[in-house]
Amino acid sequence: QAKVEGGACIRLFDQALRERSERVYRLLSRLRKAISLDQFELHYQLQFDMQTLQPCGMEALLRWRDGSNGLVAPDQFIPVAQEYGLMPAIGRWVIRRACRDNAALIEAGLMDVAVAVNICAPLFSEAGFVALVRQTLRDSGLPAERLELEITEDVAMNASAQVLQTSVELHEAGVRLAMDDFGVGFSSLGRLKQLRFDKLKIDRSFVSGLPGNPSDQAIIQAILGIAQGLGMRTVAEGVETEAQLALLQEGGCSQGQGFWFARPMPLAELIEWLRARR
Ligand code: C2E
Ligand code: MG
Ligand code: MG
Ligand code: MG
């Protein structure tokens, strides 16, 4: 009896595995063609100065316009792209497009801020990464200080000599570095001191606990203290309410990003937004 049930179980498991791998396989083959089919787009979310409430930066966020499935969010495809080694190629496209778009915004006199681009670990750790960034800046005509690179704690902390060297060279080139989603991964404060980050981005999961959650409040205060002591600016992610804004302002957070200020927008919509504000 047990043997029969076990067999059925294995068959079910087999089937689930097969379905999953078929799904991943189909996703992968569509993803592989996405760059050449020009199916990626960048949406831009503005970042605001906490005191003046003026735009002071923007983050480029990747979307995939997948024929039949409409606009696909990054968490639906980046993990698979990452696992199968497609992210460096996609990331190179993202940097090029973001630099080009920001150069156009500056040229048009619409806004003059840095664009922040998310960089995955394998791309940041590539030997030719700094050269790629320099070349992209030259091609687009974007000044180095108008580009910011966001890396997550795992990139920074999985510290090889290469990562340290890259961060020093980027800093020397005038490109800014931001630590994304700070506080949710494994951070070493010694490493934080060593790498030259200009900004710490406080993860949304802490901000969403405001007001009311004393632990989140305490963690945010601690992060703001560390950043201030190390001379880094701070950006709070996922600011959705006025109450969150007020607490972060009081705590001395320098910048905010979130639906309360502005949602991510395609370039054309961002241009409209900026024109309407003038
Ligand atoms: P992230 O870098 O932490 O980006 C912020 C995410 O929070 C974005 O999600 C943004 O739409 C969302 N967000 C912003 N404000 C609010 C808010 O007030 N409330 C809520 N609930 N959400 C808010 P998105 O665009 O889905 O991106 C998710 C993640 O995908 C990003 O997190 C980033 O880790 C990754 N990602 C996006 N674009 C790229 C890319 O070009 N390259 C790489 N390597 N990763 C990317
Ligand atoms: Mg980011
Ligand atoms: Mg983030
Ligand atoms: Mg986050």
Short mmCIF file of C-alpha atoms and ligand atoms in Angstrom, two decimals:
data_model
loop_
_atom_site.label_atom_id
_atom_site.label_comp_id
_atom_site.label_asym_id
_atom_site.label_seq_id
_atom_site.Cartn_x
_atom_site.Cartn_y
_atom_site.Cartn_z
CA GLN A 1 0.00 0.00 0.00
CA ALA A 2 2.70 2.47 1.09
CA LYS A 3 4.66 1.59 -2.00
CA VAL A 4 1.73 2.41 -4.27
CA GLU A 5 1.19 5.77 -2.59
CA GLY A 6 4.89 6.52 -2.79
CA GLY A 7 4.85 5.82 -6.49
CA ALA A 8 1.94 8.18 -7.06
CA CYS A 9 3.74 10.83 -5.07
CA ILE A 10 6.87 10.51 -7.17
CA ARG A 11 4.81 10.73 -10.37
CA LEU A 12 3.16 13.94 -9.14
CA PHE A 13 6.51 15.38 -8.12
CA ASP A 14 7.98 14.42 -11.49
CA GLN A 15 5.15 16.09 -13.29
CA ALA A 16 5.46 19.30 -11.24
CA LEU A 17 9.19 19.42 -11.92
CA ARG A 18 8.68 18.82 -15.62
CA GLU A 19 6.04 21.56 -15.81
CA ARG A 20 8.30 23.98 -13.97
CA SER A 21 11.28 23.29 -16.17
CA GLU A 22 9.16 23.60 -19.31
CA ARG A 23 7.87 26.96 -18.08
CA VAL A 24 11.40 28.16 -17.32
CA TYR A 25 12.59 26.89 -20.70
CA ARG A 26 9.87 28.76 -22.59
CA LEU A 27 10.57 31.93 -20.58
CA LEU A 28 14.28 31.62 -21.30
CA SER A 29 13.91 31.24 -25.03
CA ARG A 30 11.67 34.32 -25.19
CA LEU A 31 14.05 36.25 -22.93
CA ARG A 32 17.05 35.39 -25.12
CA LYS A 33 15.36 37.13 -28.05
CA ALA A 34 14.07 40.10 -26.08
CA ILE A 35 17.08 42.36 -26.59
CA SER A 36 17.24 41.87 -30.35
CA LEU A 37 13.45 42.28 -30.60
CA ASP A 38 13.80 45.55 -28.65
CA GLN A 39 11.28 44.40 -26.03
CA PHE A 40 12.90 45.96 -22.97
CA GLU A 41 11.99 49.38 -21.69
CA LEU A 42 13.08 51.54 -18.82
CA HIS A 43 10.67 53.32 -16.53
CA TYR A 44 12.01 56.13 -14.39
CA GLN A 45 11.09 56.83 -10.80
CA LEU A 46 12.04 60.25 -9.48
CA GLN A 47 13.83 60.72 -6.16
CA PHE A 48 13.10 63.81 -4.12
CA ASP A 49 15.04 66.00 -1.72
CA MET A 50 13.39 65.57 1.69
CA GLN A 51 13.69 69.23 2.60
CA THR A 52 12.82 71.05 -0.65
CA LEU A 53 10.63 68.22 -2.09
CA GLN A 54 12.24 68.92 -5.47
CA PRO A 55 13.34 66.06 -7.79
CA CYS A 56 17.03 65.36 -7.19
CA GLY A 57 17.55 62.07 -8.97
CA MET A 58 15.80 59.17 -10.69
CA GLU A 59 16.10 55.41 -10.81
CA ALA A 60 15.88 53.40 -14.03
CA LEU A 61 13.63 50.34 -13.60
CA LEU A 62 13.55 47.58 -16.18
CA ARG A 63 10.33 46.32 -17.81
CA TRP A 64 9.84 43.65 -20.45
CA ARG A 65 7.20 44.23 -23.12
CA ASP A 66 6.60 40.54 -23.82
CA GLY A 67 4.28 40.25 -26.82
CA SER A 68 1.40 38.24 -25.41
CA ASN A 69 1.96 38.93 -21.71
CA GLY A 70 2.06 42.71 -21.77
CA LEU A 71 4.42 44.56 -19.45
CA VAL A 72 6.37 42.14 -17.27
CA ALA A 73 7.82 43.33 -13.92
CA PRO A 74 11.49 42.64 -13.13
CA ASP A 75 10.86 40.10 -10.37
CA GLN A 76 9.03 37.96 -12.98
CA PHE A 77 12.09 37.53 -15.18
CA ILE A 78 15.29 38.86 -13.57
CA PRO A 79 15.78 35.82 -11.29
CA VAL A 80 15.64 33.46 -14.31
CA ALA A 81 17.82 35.77 -16.43
CA GLN A 82 20.25 35.90 -13.52
CA GLU A 83 20.34 32.13 -13.05
CA TYR A 84 20.95 31.46 -16.75
CA GLY A 85 23.60 34.13 -17.21
CA LEU A 86 21.58 36.59 -19.30
CA MET A 87 21.84 39.51 -16.88
CA PRO A 88 25.20 40.94 -17.92
CA ALA A 89 23.94 41.41 -21.50
CA ILE A 90 20.64 42.88 -20.33
CA GLY A 91 22.50 45.12 -17.86
CA ARG A 92 24.72 46.50 -20.61
CA TRP A 93 21.59 47.44 -22.56
CA VAL A 94 20.14 49.09 -19.44
CA ILE A 95 23.22 51.27 -18.80
CA ARG A 96 23.35 52.39 -22.42
CA ARG A 97 19.66 53.28 -22.57
CA ALA A 98 19.66 55.03 -19.18
CA CYS A 99 22.69 57.17 -20.07
CA ARG A 100 21.21 58.06 -23.44
CA ASP A 101 17.81 59.00 -21.96
CA ASN A 102 19.34 61.08 -19.18
CA ALA A 103 21.65 62.89 -21.60
CA ALA A 104 18.56 63.75 -23.68
CA LEU A 105 16.67 65.10 -20.62
CA ILE A 106 19.61 67.28 -19.66
CA GLU A 107 20.12 68.45 -23.24
CA ALA A 108 16.44 69.41 -23.46
CA GLY A 109 16.81 71.45 -20.26
CA LEU A 110 14.05 69.44 -18.57
CA MET A 111 16.00 68.21 -15.57
CA ASP A 112 19.64 67.93 -14.56
CA VAL A 113 20.04 65.08 -12.07
CA ALA A 114 21.82 61.71 -11.93
CA VAL A 115 20.18 58.56 -13.20
CA ALA A 116 20.59 55.53 -10.95
CA VAL A 117 21.04 52.16 -12.66
CA ASN A 118 20.74 48.77 -10.90
CA ILE A 119 23.76 46.58 -11.58
CA CYS A 120 23.74 42.84 -10.93
CA ALA A 121 26.68 41.06 -9.30
CA PRO A 122 28.17 39.30 -12.35
CA LEU A 123 28.22 42.48 -14.42
CA PHE A 124 29.74 44.60 -11.65
CA SER A 125 32.41 41.93 -11.10
CA GLU A 126 33.42 41.69 -14.77
CA ALA A 127 36.99 42.75 -15.46
CA GLY A 128 35.93 45.16 -18.22
CA PHE A 129 33.11 46.82 -16.29
CA VAL A 130 34.78 50.18 -15.64
CA ALA A 131 35.86 50.42 -19.28
CA LEU A 132 32.29 49.68 -20.34
CA VAL A 133 30.96 52.46 -18.11
CA ARG A 134 33.53 54.96 -19.41
CA GLN A 135 32.77 54.03 -23.02
CA THR A 136 29.01 54.33 -22.44
CA LEU A 137 29.45 57.77 -20.88
CA ARG A 138 31.54 58.90 -23.86
CA ASP A 139 29.05 57.53 -26.40
CA SER A 140 26.05 59.14 -24.71
CA GLY A 141 27.74 62.40 -23.77
CA LEU A 142 26.46 62.04 -20.19
CA PRO A 143 28.77 63.58 -17.56
CA ALA A 144 30.09 60.92 -15.13
CA GLU A 145 28.50 62.64 -12.12
CA ARG A 146 25.10 62.24 -13.76
CA LEU A 147 25.36 58.46 -13.49
CA GLU A 148 24.88 56.53 -10.28
CA LEU A 149 25.20 52.75 -9.95
CA GLU A 150 23.10 50.84 -7.42
CA ILE A 151 24.48 47.59 -6.14
CA THR A 152 23.01 45.34 -3.48
CA GLU A 153 24.67 44.14 -0.31
CA ASP A 154 25.52 40.72 -1.76
CA VAL A 155 27.66 42.36 -4.46
CA ALA A 156 29.43 44.60 -2.01
CA MET A 157 29.91 42.02 0.70
CA ASN A 158 30.91 39.02 -1.45
CA ALA A 159 33.99 41.06 -1.57
CA SER A 160 36.69 40.16 -4.01
CA ALA A 161 39.66 42.40 -4.74
CA GLN A 162 37.98 43.00 -8.12
CA VAL A 163 34.88 44.56 -6.56
CA LEU A 164 36.99 46.84 -4.37
CA GLN A 165 39.15 47.87 -7.32
CA THR A 166 36.07 48.54 -9.48
CA SER A 167 34.48 50.74 -6.83
CA VAL A 168 37.69 52.77 -6.44
CA GLU A 169 38.01 53.24 -10.20
CA LEU A 170 34.38 54.25 -10.60
CA HIS A 171 34.77 56.73 -7.77
CA GLU A 172 37.86 58.18 -9.45
CA ALA A 173 35.97 58.42 -12.74
CA GLY A 174 33.33 60.51 -10.94
CA VAL A 175 30.52 57.93 -11.08
CA ARG A 176 28.49 57.66 -7.87
CA LEU A 177 27.76 54.44 -6.04
CA ALA A 178 24.66 53.64 -4.02
CA MET A 179 24.05 50.65 -1.77
CA ASP A 180 20.58 49.34 -2.62
CA ASP A 181 18.11 47.69 -0.22
CA PHE A 182 20.38 48.38 2.73
CA GLY A 183 19.66 46.33 5.84
CA VAL A 184 18.01 43.25 4.35
CA GLY A 185 21.15 41.33 3.35
CA PHE A 186 24.35 40.55 5.16
CA SER A 187 26.19 43.80 5.63
CA SER A 188 29.60 44.16 7.08
CA LEU A 189 30.11 47.64 8.47
CA GLY A 190 33.85 47.29 7.91
CA ARG A 191 33.17 46.66 4.25
CA LEU A 192 30.84 49.63 4.11
CA LYS A 193 33.65 51.82 5.39
CA GLN A 194 36.07 50.38 2.86
CA LEU A 195 33.88 50.73 -0.24
CA ARG A 196 33.15 54.27 -1.21
CA PHE A 197 29.41 54.49 -1.37
CA ASP A 198 27.91 57.93 -1.81
CA LYS A 199 24.44 56.78 -0.82
CA LEU A 200 22.63 54.23 1.29
CA LYS A 201 19.15 53.26 0.18
CA ILE A 202 17.03 52.20 3.13
CA ASP A 203 14.96 49.19 2.12
CA ARG A 204 11.23 49.57 1.69
CA SER A 205 10.52 46.79 4.20
CA PHE A 206 11.68 49.10 7.04
CA VAL A 207 9.90 52.18 5.72
CA SER A 208 6.62 50.30 5.39
CA GLY A 209 6.67 49.70 9.17
CA LEU A 210 6.41 53.46 9.79
CA PRO A 211 4.70 54.81 11.72
CA GLY A 212 3.96 52.36 14.47
CA ASN A 213 6.59 49.64 14.33
CA PRO A 214 9.24 50.56 16.93
CA SER A 215 11.77 48.02 15.58
CA ASP A 216 11.63 49.46 12.08
CA GLN A 217 11.87 52.94 13.53
CA ALA A 218 14.96 51.96 15.54
CA ILE A 219 16.61 50.29 12.53
CA ILE A 220 16.01 53.34 10.36
CA GLN A 221 17.47 55.65 13.01
CA ALA A 222 20.53 53.42 13.25
CA ILE A 223 21.01 53.38 9.47
CA LEU A 224 20.65 57.16 9.30
CA GLY A 225 23.27 57.47 12.07
CA ILE A 226 25.76 55.21 10.31
CA ALA A 227 25.30 57.01 7.00
CA GLN A 228 25.74 60.39 8.60
CA GLY A 229 28.86 59.28 10.44
CA LEU A 230 30.38 57.89 7.25
CA GLY A 231 29.43 60.95 5.19
CA MET A 232 26.89 59.16 2.98
CA ARG A 233 23.57 60.48 1.83
CA THR A 234 20.44 58.41 2.47
CA VAL A 235 17.45 57.56 0.34
CA ALA A 236 14.31 56.03 1.83
CA GLU A 237 12.63 53.57 -0.54
CA GLY A 238 8.91 53.00 -0.79
CA VAL A 239 7.63 56.21 0.83
CA GLU A 240 3.87 55.87 0.46
CA THR A 241 2.36 58.14 3.10
CA GLU A 242 2.70 61.63 4.50
CA ALA A 243 3.30 60.16 7.98
CA GLN A 244 6.30 58.19 6.68
CA LEU A 245 7.60 61.30 4.96
CA ALA A 246 7.34 63.36 8.17
CA LEU A 247 9.19 60.77 10.29
CA LEU A 248 11.97 60.40 7.73
CA GLN A 249 12.36 64.17 7.43
CA GLU A 250 12.60 64.46 11.21
CA GLY A 251 15.17 61.69 11.33
CA GLY A 252 17.40 63.53 8.87
CA CYS A 253 17.00 61.27 5.83
CA SER A 254 18.26 63.19 2.77
CA GLN A 255 16.08 61.82 -0.03
CA GLY A 256 12.89 59.91 -0.64
CA GLN A 257 11.56 57.67 -3.37
CA GLY A 258 8.11 56.14 -3.46
CA PHE A 259 4.55 56.27 -4.67
CA TRP A 260 3.80 59.27 -2.41
CA PHE A 261 6.18 61.33 -4.59
CA ALA A 262 5.90 59.68 -7.99
CA ARG A 263 5.46 56.26 -9.61
CA PRO A 264 7.91 54.86 -12.14
CA MET A 265 7.03 56.33 -15.57
CA PRO A 266 8.04 55.61 -19.16
CA LEU A 267 10.31 58.33 -20.56
CA ALA A 268 7.52 60.03 -22.55
CA GLU A 269 5.37 60.29 -19.44
CA LEU A 270 8.27 61.60 -17.38
CA ILE A 271 8.84 64.31 -19.97
CA GLU A 272 5.15 65.28 -19.76
CA TRP A 273 5.38 65.31 -15.95
CA LEU A 274 8.42 67.60 -16.03
CA ARG A 275 6.87 69.93 -18.61
CA ALA A 276 3.62 70.19 -16.63
CA ARG A 277 5.54 71.18 -13.52
CA ARG A 278 7.20 74.16 -15.15
P1 C2E B 1 14.80 48.19 -6.31
O1 C2E B 1 16.06 48.56 -6.99
O2 C2E B 1 14.78 48.22 -4.84
O3 C2E B 1 13.70 49.17 -6.93
C1 C2E B 1 12.64 49.71 -6.22
C2 C2E B 1 11.37 48.93 -6.46
O4 C2E B 1 10.36 49.42 -5.57
C3 C2E B 1 10.79 49.11 -7.85
O5 C2E B 1 10.13 47.89 -8.19
C4 C2E B 1 9.76 50.22 -7.64
O6 C2E B 1 8.72 50.24 -8.61
C5 C2E B 1 9.21 49.83 -6.30
N1 C2E B 1 8.64 50.96 -5.58
C6 C2E B 1 9.01 52.24 -5.64
N2 C2E B 1 8.28 53.02 -4.81
C7 C2E B 1 7.39 52.19 -4.21
C8 C2E B 1 6.36 52.40 -3.23
O7 C2E B 1 6.11 53.50 -2.74
N3 C2E B 1 5.66 51.30 -2.82
C9 C2E B 1 5.91 50.06 -3.32
N4 C2E B 1 5.17 49.05 -2.88
N5 C2E B 1 6.88 49.83 -4.26
C10 C2E B 1 7.62 50.89 -4.68
P2 C2E B 1 10.35 47.19 -9.58
O8 C2E B 1 10.45 48.21 -10.67
O9 C2E B 1 9.34 46.11 -9.69
O10 C2E B 1 11.79 46.55 -9.44
C11 C2E B 1 12.02 45.50 -8.53
C12 C2E B 1 13.48 45.18 -8.42
O11 C2E B 1 13.99 44.64 -9.64
C13 C2E B 1 14.35 46.39 -8.15
O12 C2E B 1 14.30 46.72 -6.78
C14 C2E B 1 15.71 45.88 -8.58
O13 C2E B 1 16.31 45.09 -7.57
C15 C2E B 1 15.35 44.98 -9.73
N6 C2E B 1 15.61 45.70 -10.99
C16 C2E B 1 14.82 46.59 -11.64
N7 C2E B 1 15.42 47.02 -12.77
C17 C2E B 1 16.63 46.42 -12.82
C18 C2E B 1 17.74 46.46 -13.74
O14 C2E B 1 17.75 47.19 -14.73
N8 C2E B 1 18.81 45.66 -13.45
C19 C2E B 1 18.86 44.86 -12.34
N9 C2E B 1 19.96 44.11 -12.14
N10 C2E B 1 17.86 44.82 -11.46
C20 C2E B 1 16.74 45.57 -11.69
MG MG B 2 17.43 49.91 -7.02
MG MG B 3 16.08 49.26 -3.79
MG MG B 4 14.07 47.44 -2.34
#
